mmCIF file of C-alpha atoms in Angstrom:
data_model
loop_
_atom_site.group_PDB
_atom_site.id
_atom_site.type_symbol
_atom_site.label_atom_id
_atom_site.label_comp_id
_atom_site.label_asym_id
_atom_site.label_seq_id
_atom_site.Cartn_x
_atom_site.Cartn_y
_atom_site.Cartn_z
ATOM 1 C CA UNK A 50 -71.802 -67.051 -109.126
ATOM 2 C CA UNK A 51 -72.219 -65.447 -112.550
ATOM 3 C CA UNK A 52 -73.975 -67.606 -115.106
ATOM 4 C CA UNK A 53 -73.533 -67.513 -118.857
ATOM 5 C CA UNK A 54 -76.249 -68.171 -121.410
ATOM 6 C CA UNK A 55 -74.422 -69.926 -124.235
ATOM 7 C CA UNK A 56 -75.517 -71.237 -127.601
ATOM 8 C CA UNK A 57 -74.697 -74.686 -128.958
ATOM 9 C CA UNK A 58 -72.695 -73.959 -132.098
ATOM 10 C CA UNK A 59 -71.800 -77.519 -133.123
ATOM 11 C CA UNK A 60 -72.286 -81.137 -132.097
ATOM 12 C CA UNK A 61 -70.347 -84.162 -133.282
ATOM 13 C CA UNK A 62 -70.246 -87.857 -132.422
ATOM 14 C CA UNK A 63 -66.854 -88.923 -131.063
ATOM 15 C CA UNK A 64 -67.985 -92.542 -130.594
ATOM 16 C CA UNK A 65 -71.353 -94.265 -130.524
ATOM 17 C CA UNK A 66 -71.773 -93.119 -126.917
ATOM 18 C CA UNK A 67 -69.655 -89.949 -126.682
ATOM 19 C CA UNK A 68 -70.826 -86.648 -128.077
ATOM 20 C CA UNK A 69 -68.714 -83.528 -128.521
ATOM 21 C CA UNK A 70 -70.502 -80.226 -127.976
ATOM 22 C CA UNK A 71 -69.215 -76.731 -128.731
ATOM 23 C CA UNK A 72 -70.639 -73.686 -126.924
ATOM 24 C CA UNK A 73 -70.207 -69.996 -127.660
ATOM 25 C CA UNK A 74 -71.626 -66.558 -126.937
ATOM 26 C CA UNK A 75 -74.671 -65.646 -129.021
ATOM 27 C CA UNK A 76 -72.668 -62.792 -130.582
ATOM 28 C CA UNK A 77 -69.523 -64.899 -130.975
ATOM 29 C CA UNK A 78 -67.653 -62.738 -128.470
ATOM 30 C CA UNK A 79 -64.859 -63.930 -126.165
ATOM 31 C CA UNK A 80 -65.623 -66.155 -123.199
ATOM 32 C CA UNK A 81 -64.053 -66.237 -119.727
ATOM 33 C CA UNK A 82 -60.627 -67.829 -119.896
ATOM 34 C CA UNK A 83 -59.578 -71.230 -118.605
ATOM 35 C CA UNK A 84 -56.474 -73.266 -117.874
ATOM 36 C CA UNK A 85 -55.572 -76.884 -118.580
ATOM 37 C CA UNK A 86 -57.717 -79.213 -116.465
ATOM 38 C CA UNK A 87 -60.615 -76.738 -116.113
ATOM 39 C CA UNK A 88 -64.293 -77.639 -116.207
ATOM 40 C CA UNK A 89 -67.561 -75.807 -116.720
ATOM 41 C CA UNK A 90 -70.799 -76.427 -114.847
ATOM 42 C CA UNK A 91 -74.063 -76.865 -116.720
ATOM 43 C CA UNK A 92 -77.416 -76.209 -115.103
ATOM 44 C CA UNK A 93 -79.783 -78.900 -116.372
ATOM 45 C CA UNK A 94 -83.493 -78.187 -115.915
ATOM 46 C CA UNK A 95 -85.168 -80.576 -113.502
ATOM 47 C CA UNK A 96 -81.928 -82.485 -112.965
ATOM 48 C CA UNK A 97 -79.405 -80.251 -111.206
ATOM 49 C CA UNK A 98 -75.851 -79.332 -112.111
ATOM 50 C CA UNK A 99 -73.239 -81.357 -113.936
ATOM 51 C CA UNK A 100 -69.545 -80.582 -114.404
ATOM 52 C CA UNK A 101 -67.765 -81.321 -117.684
ATOM 53 C CA UNK A 102 -64.064 -80.905 -118.453
ATOM 54 C CA UNK A 103 -63.065 -78.506 -121.212
ATOM 55 C CA UNK A 104 -61.388 -80.129 -124.181
ATOM 56 C CA UNK A 105 -58.705 -78.252 -126.106
ATOM 57 C CA UNK A 106 -55.951 -79.977 -128.060
ATOM 58 C CA UNK A 107 -54.589 -76.987 -129.966
ATOM 59 C CA UNK A 108 -55.186 -73.970 -127.704
ATOM 60 C CA UNK A 109 -52.285 -71.620 -127.167
ATOM 61 C CA UNK A 110 -52.000 -69.352 -124.138
ATOM 62 C CA UNK A 111 -53.784 -66.445 -125.823
ATOM 63 C CA UNK A 112 -56.674 -68.617 -127.028
ATOM 64 C CA UNK A 113 -57.200 -70.032 -123.557
ATOM 65 C CA UNK A 114 -57.153 -66.540 -122.012
ATOM 66 C CA UNK A 115 -60.052 -65.356 -124.215
ATOM 67 C CA UNK A 116 -61.579 -68.370 -125.984
ATOM 68 C CA UNK A 117 -64.301 -68.013 -128.613
ATOM 69 C CA UNK A 118 -65.828 -71.360 -127.707
ATOM 70 C CA UNK A 119 -65.852 -74.118 -125.126
ATOM 71 C CA UNK A 120 -65.784 -77.780 -126.083
ATOM 72 C CA UNK A 121 -66.929 -80.656 -123.880
ATOM 73 C CA UNK A 122 -67.161 -84.398 -124.436
ATOM 74 C CA UNK A 123 -69.975 -86.295 -122.728
ATOM 75 C CA UNK A 124 -70.632 -90.029 -122.594
ATOM 76 C CA UNK A 125 -74.242 -91.216 -122.608
ATOM 77 C CA UNK A 126 -74.543 -93.257 -119.433
ATOM 78 C CA UNK A 127 -76.918 -96.225 -119.247
ATOM 79 C CA UNK A 128 -77.945 -95.237 -115.716
ATOM 80 C CA UNK A 129 -78.021 -91.511 -116.451
ATOM 81 C CA UNK A 130 -79.976 -89.394 -113.987
ATOM 82 C CA UNK A 131 -80.674 -86.968 -116.807
ATOM 83 C CA UNK A 132 -77.392 -85.095 -117.294
ATOM 84 C CA UNK A 133 -75.853 -87.051 -120.152
ATOM 85 C CA UNK A 134 -79.259 -87.559 -121.803
ATOM 86 C CA UNK A 135 -79.762 -83.793 -121.746
ATOM 87 C CA UNK A 136 -76.385 -83.090 -123.377
ATOM 88 C CA UNK A 137 -76.896 -85.797 -126.005
ATOM 89 C CA UNK A 138 -80.241 -84.227 -126.954
ATOM 90 C CA UNK A 139 -78.702 -80.788 -127.598
ATOM 91 C CA UNK A 140 -78.713 -79.430 -131.132
ATOM 92 C CA UNK A 141 -77.091 -76.386 -132.757
ATOM 93 C CA UNK A 142 -78.995 -73.264 -131.774
ATOM 94 C CA UNK A 143 -80.053 -74.575 -128.351
ATOM 95 C CA UNK A 144 -79.232 -72.424 -125.324
ATOM 96 C CA UNK A 145 -77.623 -73.719 -122.135
ATOM 97 C CA UNK A 146 -76.876 -72.087 -118.783
ATOM 98 C CA UNK A 147 -73.233 -72.418 -117.747
ATOM 99 C CA UNK A 148 -71.061 -71.345 -114.841
ATOM 100 C CA UNK A 149 -67.661 -69.992 -115.998
ATOM 101 C CA UNK A 150 -64.638 -72.310 -115.929
ATOM 102 C CA UNK A 151 -63.163 -73.452 -112.638
ATOM 103 C CA UNK A 152 -60.086 -75.584 -112.070
ATOM 104 C CA UNK A 153 -59.671 -78.094 -109.255
ATOM 105 C CA UNK A 154 -57.286 -80.229 -111.315
ATOM 106 C CA UNK A 155 -54.566 -77.802 -112.333
ATOM 107 C CA UNK A 156 -51.098 -78.864 -113.401
ATOM 108 C CA UNK A 157 -48.324 -78.146 -110.939
ATOM 109 C CA UNK A 158 -44.757 -77.306 -111.774
ATOM 110 C CA UNK A 159 -42.235 -80.106 -111.381
ATOM 111 C CA UNK A 160 -38.942 -81.216 -112.815
ATOM 112 C CA UNK A 161 -39.947 -84.848 -113.240
ATOM 113 C CA UNK A 162 -42.192 -86.589 -115.731
ATOM 114 C CA UNK A 163 -45.931 -85.943 -115.651
ATOM 115 C CA UNK A 164 -48.065 -89.043 -116.213
ATOM 116 C CA UNK A 165 -51.627 -88.473 -117.378
ATOM 117 C CA UNK A 166 -54.077 -91.387 -117.038
ATOM 118 C CA UNK A 167 -57.528 -91.161 -118.566
ATOM 119 C CA UNK A 168 -60.071 -93.941 -118.219
ATOM 120 C CA UNK A 169 -62.969 -93.813 -120.675
ATOM 121 C CA UNK A 170 -64.546 -90.351 -120.732
ATOM 122 C CA UNK A 171 -61.937 -89.384 -118.108
ATOM 123 C CA UNK A 172 -59.674 -88.634 -121.068
ATOM 124 C CA UNK A 173 -61.287 -85.217 -121.563
ATOM 125 C CA UNK A 174 -59.266 -83.149 -119.033
ATOM 126 C CA UNK A 175 -56.075 -84.947 -120.080
ATOM 127 C CA UNK A 176 -56.228 -83.517 -123.603
ATOM 128 C CA UNK A 177 -55.766 -79.878 -122.606
ATOM 129 C CA UNK A 178 -53.234 -80.944 -119.973
ATOM 130 C CA UNK A 179 -51.172 -82.796 -122.566
ATOM 131 C CA UNK A 180 -51.348 -79.780 -124.878
ATOM 132 C CA UNK A 181 -50.125 -77.491 -122.103
ATOM 133 C CA UNK A 182 -47.263 -79.797 -121.138
ATOM 134 C CA UNK A 183 -46.188 -80.068 -124.763
ATOM 135 C CA UNK A 184 -46.325 -76.283 -125.180
ATOM 136 C CA UNK A 185 -44.111 -75.876 -122.107
ATOM 137 C CA UNK A 186 -41.673 -78.523 -123.307
ATOM 138 C CA UNK A 187 -42.147 -80.624 -120.174
ATOM 139 C CA UNK A 188 -41.735 -84.426 -120.231
ATOM 140 C CA UNK A 189 -45.012 -86.335 -120.085
ATOM 141 C CA UNK A 190 -46.817 -89.449 -121.216
ATOM 142 C CA UNK A 191 -50.530 -90.093 -121.582
ATOM 143 C CA UNK A 192 -52.164 -93.435 -120.846
ATOM 144 C CA UNK A 193 -55.634 -93.892 -122.322
ATOM 145 C CA UNK A 194 -57.506 -96.932 -120.982
ATOM 146 C CA UNK A 195 -60.711 -98.082 -122.701
ATOM 147 C CA UNK A 196 -62.716 -101.280 -122.937
ATOM 148 C CA UNK A 197 -62.352 -101.638 -126.701
ATOM 149 C CA UNK A 198 -61.383 -99.756 -129.824
ATOM 150 C CA UNK A 199 -65.040 -98.709 -130.224
ATOM 151 C CA UNK A 200 -64.682 -96.639 -127.058
ATOM 152 C CA UNK A 201 -61.702 -94.585 -128.215
ATOM 153 C CA UNK A 202 -62.645 -90.925 -128.606
ATOM 154 C CA UNK A 203 -60.540 -87.970 -129.779
ATOM 155 C CA UNK A 204 -58.327 -90.424 -131.646
ATOM 156 C CA UNK A 205 -56.787 -88.042 -134.188
ATOM 157 C CA UNK A 206 -56.209 -85.180 -131.750
ATOM 158 C CA UNK A 207 -54.471 -87.469 -129.273
ATOM 159 C CA UNK A 208 -52.234 -89.095 -131.882
ATOM 160 C CA UNK A 209 -51.178 -85.726 -133.324
ATOM 161 C CA UNK A 210 -50.716 -84.171 -129.904
ATOM 162 C CA UNK A 211 -48.905 -86.934 -128.049
ATOM 163 C CA UNK A 212 -47.210 -88.943 -130.813
ATOM 164 C CA UNK A 213 -44.919 -91.520 -129.113
ATOM 165 C CA UNK A 214 -46.025 -90.321 -125.679
ATOM 166 C CA UNK A 215 -49.498 -91.879 -126.144
ATOM 167 C CA UNK A 216 -50.076 -95.356 -124.716
ATOM 168 C CA UNK A 217 -53.412 -97.068 -125.410
ATOM 169 C CA UNK A 218 -54.763 -99.896 -123.273
ATOM 170 C CA UNK A 219 -57.826 -101.813 -124.471
ATOM 171 C CA UNK A 220 -59.319 -104.373 -122.074
ATOM 172 C CA UNK A 221 -60.731 -106.367 -124.978
ATOM 173 C CA UNK A 222 -57.278 -106.769 -126.563
ATOM 174 C CA UNK A 223 -55.218 -107.145 -123.388
ATOM 175 C CA UNK A 224 -57.687 -109.534 -121.779
ATOM 176 C CA UNK A 225 -57.637 -107.585 -118.515
ATOM 177 C CA UNK A 226 -58.180 -104.145 -117.066
ATOM 178 C CA UNK A 227 -55.299 -101.705 -116.950
ATOM 179 C CA UNK A 228 -52.627 -102.749 -114.425
ATOM 180 C CA UNK A 229 -52.019 -99.615 -112.380
ATOM 181 C CA UNK A 230 -49.455 -101.243 -110.113
ATOM 182 C CA UNK A 231 -47.339 -102.298 -113.084
ATOM 183 C CA UNK A 232 -47.302 -98.748 -114.445
ATOM 184 C CA UNK A 233 -46.372 -97.197 -111.099
ATOM 185 C CA UNK A 234 -43.454 -99.613 -110.745
ATOM 186 C CA UNK A 235 -41.884 -98.028 -113.855
ATOM 187 C CA UNK A 236 -42.161 -94.413 -112.688
ATOM 188 C CA UNK A 237 -39.268 -92.317 -111.487
ATOM 189 C CA UNK A 238 -39.202 -90.992 -107.893
ATOM 190 C CA UNK A 239 -39.988 -87.451 -109.082
ATOM 191 C CA UNK A 240 -42.928 -88.327 -111.337
ATOM 192 C CA UNK A 241 -46.393 -86.849 -110.736
ATOM 193 C CA UNK A 242 -49.553 -88.697 -111.743
ATOM 194 C CA UNK A 243 -52.905 -87.223 -112.763
ATOM 195 C CA UNK A 244 -55.804 -89.633 -113.140
ATOM 196 C CA UNK A 245 -59.436 -89.183 -114.157
ATOM 197 C CA UNK A 246 -61.867 -91.998 -114.817
ATOM 198 C CA UNK A 247 -64.085 -94.517 -113.034
ATOM 199 C CA UNK A 248 -63.849 -94.731 -109.261
ATOM 200 C CA UNK A 249 -62.092 -98.154 -109.327
ATOM 201 C CA UNK A 250 -59.350 -96.702 -111.545
ATOM 202 C CA UNK A 251 -58.802 -93.740 -109.237
ATOM 203 C CA UNK A 252 -58.698 -96.031 -106.211
ATOM 204 C CA UNK A 253 -56.220 -98.314 -107.976
ATOM 205 C CA UNK A 254 -53.910 -95.351 -108.622
ATOM 206 C CA UNK A 255 -54.104 -94.190 -105.028
ATOM 207 C CA UNK A 256 -53.451 -97.718 -103.752
ATOM 208 C CA UNK A 257 -50.494 -98.149 -106.118
ATOM 209 C CA UNK A 258 -48.910 -94.919 -104.922
ATOM 210 C CA UNK A 259 -49.527 -95.815 -101.284
ATOM 211 C CA UNK A 260 -47.845 -99.220 -101.691
ATOM 212 C CA UNK A 261 -44.743 -97.495 -103.039
ATOM 213 C CA UNK A 262 -44.692 -95.069 -100.131
ATOM 214 C CA UNK A 263 -45.560 -92.061 -102.263
ATOM 215 C CA UNK A 264 -46.915 -88.948 -100.551
ATOM 216 C CA UNK A 265 -50.589 -88.359 -101.496
ATOM 217 C CA UNK A 266 -49.668 -85.149 -103.330
ATOM 218 C CA UNK A 267 -47.985 -87.154 -106.112
ATOM 219 C CA UNK A 268 -51.269 -88.763 -107.212
ATOM 220 C CA UNK A 269 -53.786 -86.144 -108.241
ATOM 221 C CA UNK A 270 -57.274 -87.066 -109.375
ATOM 222 C CA UNK A 271 -60.589 -85.588 -110.403
ATOM 223 C CA UNK A 272 -63.959 -87.174 -109.788
ATOM 224 C CA UNK A 273 -67.149 -85.295 -110.524
ATOM 225 C CA UNK A 274 -70.156 -85.777 -108.294
ATOM 226 C CA UNK A 275 -73.708 -85.305 -109.519
ATOM 227 C CA UNK A 276 -75.634 -82.592 -107.733
ATOM 228 C CA UNK A 277 -79.365 -83.077 -108.006
ATOM 229 C CA UNK A 278 -81.886 -80.308 -108.313
ATOM 230 C CA UNK A 279 -83.321 -79.507 -104.893
ATOM 231 C CA UNK A 280 -86.501 -81.355 -104.071
ATOM 232 C CA UNK A 281 -89.521 -79.098 -103.658
ATOM 233 C CA UNK A 282 -90.337 -78.537 -99.991
ATOM 234 C CA UNK A 283 -93.062 -80.844 -98.709
ATOM 235 C CA UNK A 284 -96.494 -79.320 -98.485
ATOM 236 C CA UNK A 285 -97.229 -78.204 -94.933
ATOM 237 C CA UNK A 286 -99.389 -80.669 -93.047
ATOM 238 C CA UNK A 287 -102.905 -79.359 -92.525
ATOM 239 C CA UNK A 288 -104.522 -79.455 -89.086
ATOM 240 C CA UNK A 289 -106.935 -82.319 -88.481
ATOM 241 C CA UNK A 290 -110.221 -81.589 -90.274
ATOM 242 C CA UNK A 291 -108.856 -78.518 -92.117
ATOM 243 C CA UNK A 292 -108.524 -78.024 -95.867
ATOM 244 C CA UNK A 293 -107.546 -75.322 -98.357
ATOM 245 C CA UNK A 294 -109.760 -73.358 -100.712
ATOM 246 C CA UNK A 295 -108.316 -71.670 -103.805
ATOM 247 C CA UNK A 296 -110.270 -69.007 -105.710
ATOM 248 C CA UNK A 297 -109.970 -69.284 -109.481
ATOM 249 C CA UNK A 298 -110.309 -65.546 -110.119
ATOM 250 C CA UNK A 299 -107.467 -64.406 -107.872
ATOM 251 C CA UNK A 300 -105.480 -67.571 -107.178
ATOM 252 C CA UNK A 301 -105.627 -66.764 -103.464
ATOM 253 C CA UNK A 302 -105.568 -69.671 -101.026
ATOM 254 C CA UNK A 303 -107.483 -69.804 -97.753
ATOM 255 C CA UNK A 304 -107.216 -72.290 -94.889
ATOM 256 C CA UNK A 305 -110.590 -73.514 -93.669
ATOM 257 C CA UNK A 306 -110.233 -74.797 -90.084
ATOM 258 C CA UNK A 307 -112.510 -77.476 -88.577
ATOM 259 C CA UNK A 308 -114.601 -74.956 -86.642
ATOM 260 C CA UNK A 309 -115.382 -72.582 -89.538
ATOM 261 C CA UNK A 310 -117.235 -72.916 -92.822
ATOM 262 C CA UNK A 311 -115.861 -71.955 -96.209
ATOM 263 C CA UNK A 312 -118.325 -69.067 -96.222
ATOM 264 C CA UNK A 313 -117.131 -67.795 -92.839
ATOM 265 C CA UNK A 314 -113.485 -67.810 -93.936
ATOM 266 C CA UNK A 315 -114.197 -66.040 -97.240
ATOM 267 C CA UNK A 316 -116.425 -63.384 -95.700
ATOM 268 C CA UNK A 317 -113.827 -62.675 -92.991
ATOM 269 C CA UNK A 318 -111.233 -62.221 -95.744
ATOM 270 C CA UNK A 319 -113.428 -59.672 -97.518
ATOM 271 C CA UNK A 320 -114.445 -61.921 -100.419
ATOM 272 C CA UNK A 321 -117.840 -60.948 -101.854
ATOM 273 C CA UNK A 322 -119.951 -64.122 -101.627
ATOM 274 C CA UNK A 323 -123.732 -64.279 -101.916
ATOM 275 C CA UNK A 324 -125.472 -66.151 -99.100
ATOM 276 C CA UNK A 325 -128.705 -66.239 -97.088
ATOM 277 C CA UNK A 326 -129.752 -69.154 -94.886
ATOM 278 C CA UNK A 327 -126.299 -70.481 -93.945
ATOM 279 C CA UNK A 328 -127.934 -73.909 -93.457
ATOM 280 C CA UNK A 329 -127.610 -75.361 -96.951
ATOM 281 C CA UNK A 330 -131.330 -74.983 -97.631
ATOM 282 C CA UNK A 331 -131.645 -71.981 -99.987
ATOM 283 C CA UNK A 332 -128.968 -72.493 -102.654
ATOM 284 C CA UNK A 333 -127.931 -68.818 -102.709
ATOM 285 C CA UNK A 334 -124.271 -69.559 -101.835
ATOM 286 C CA UNK A 335 -123.878 -72.305 -104.437
ATOM 287 C CA UNK A 336 -120.554 -72.129 -106.364
ATOM 288 C CA UNK A 337 -118.856 -74.233 -109.022
ATOM 289 C CA UNK A 338 -116.099 -76.702 -108.079
ATOM 290 C CA UNK A 339 -113.144 -76.842 -110.493
ATOM 291 C CA UNK A 340 -110.876 -79.175 -108.559
ATOM 292 C CA UNK A 341 -111.228 -81.307 -105.450
ATOM 293 C CA UNK A 342 -113.939 -83.464 -103.871
ATOM 294 C CA UNK A 343 -116.730 -81.656 -101.952
ATOM 295 C CA UNK A 344 -118.217 -83.167 -98.797
ATOM 296 C CA UNK A 345 -121.864 -82.221 -99.283
ATOM 297 C CA UNK A 346 -123.878 -81.283 -96.188
ATOM 298 C CA UNK A 347 -126.730 -79.417 -97.898
ATOM 299 C CA UNK A 348 -130.299 -80.483 -98.711
ATOM 300 C CA UNK A 349 -130.459 -78.726 -102.087
ATOM 301 C CA UNK A 350 -128.462 -80.914 -104.502
ATOM 302 C CA UNK A 351 -129.759 -84.137 -106.027
ATOM 303 C CA UNK A 352 -127.891 -87.415 -105.663
ATOM 304 C CA UNK A 353 -126.556 -87.136 -109.237
ATOM 305 C CA UNK A 354 -125.360 -83.545 -108.644
ATOM 306 C CA UNK A 355 -123.610 -84.622 -105.459
ATOM 307 C CA UNK A 356 -121.910 -87.524 -107.286
ATOM 308 C CA UNK A 357 -120.751 -85.208 -110.106
ATOM 309 C CA UNK A 358 -119.045 -82.915 -107.572
ATOM 310 C CA UNK A 359 -119.225 -79.869 -109.845
ATOM 311 C CA UNK A 360 -121.040 -77.550 -107.416
ATOM 312 C CA UNK A 361 -121.436 -77.082 -103.683
ATOM 313 C CA UNK A 362 -122.995 -74.880 -100.997
ATOM 314 C CA UNK A 363 -120.116 -73.068 -99.287
ATOM 315 C CA UNK A 364 -122.179 -72.156 -96.239
ATOM 316 C CA UNK A 365 -122.251 -75.707 -94.884
ATOM 317 C CA UNK A 366 -120.457 -78.224 -97.133
ATOM 318 C CA UNK A 367 -116.813 -79.067 -96.606
ATOM 319 C CA UNK A 368 -114.090 -81.013 -98.463
ATOM 320 C CA UNK A 369 -113.005 -84.637 -98.665
ATOM 321 C CA UNK A 370 -109.767 -83.617 -100.423
ATOM 322 C CA UNK A 371 -106.954 -81.455 -98.979
ATOM 323 C CA UNK A 372 -107.764 -78.688 -101.467
ATOM 324 C CA UNK A 373 -110.776 -77.297 -103.334
ATOM 325 C CA UNK A 374 -110.510 -74.907 -106.274
ATOM 326 C CA UNK A 375 -113.732 -72.898 -106.534
ATOM 327 C CA UNK A 376 -115.137 -70.902 -109.433
ATOM 328 C CA UNK A 377 -115.081 -67.666 -107.458
#
């Protein structure tokens, strides 16, 4: 998959919790095209990938074929795993890594009415879909369900785009959540429904269609799943009594087994180490310890030097920690 390195050109608050972000090429050149309902995929460092629908209320066919910018709308989630927090922290000039647009939620041709239902931030794909339906002269309506007026985003674009076709439901005003069954009861036999929003809303739409005997193909939905960054592989388990030694100068790592000394392993590997007695009595093989906890076996160091753990005799001493970093 080809990745794009895009620059944040503009950010704007759509509500207290929803931020609009515009992305473009560093040189302002054209971007890969998209169709109504498309999304892009952001790679978020340390988090994974997140998919966000492209928003476009006034794009014509030519502009969508070679756009100069992408726009997304992202809600800051209280239980965010890092994706929405990352987007809300973006500023103009920041660079993001993006996969080109893909579309798993494309409009299909049909003679009947198209009903678009967006719940909360699920409104984002519906905007470009409504614009495309209007451009084609196809009958449609858009239902936008939110908790309260404070949660309404893209207000002016939706009103200008949809006019009388826009129906707003606010839980706070209605005193209840949106009644999906009631809506479906008003739809013609040839209507097609597209829904994007919270899982309960999508399930309610599917259940409503099922109760009316609709084939599954008449209720289309999009639900993005978070994909976490892969966990680093667990460190290999060391054999009983073994430990690792890392040399500061080269960064090389050596496994010291239970039946060999640090000195033996280093000499076998061709590391130039000074030594003499090999019994921990002369101090010739003494080296500095940068990281880790030595297990002193020598008779050279004082009690205070042993407690400090800053030097050791590699001919006989071992390690209490899984790894030692030595000043060699």
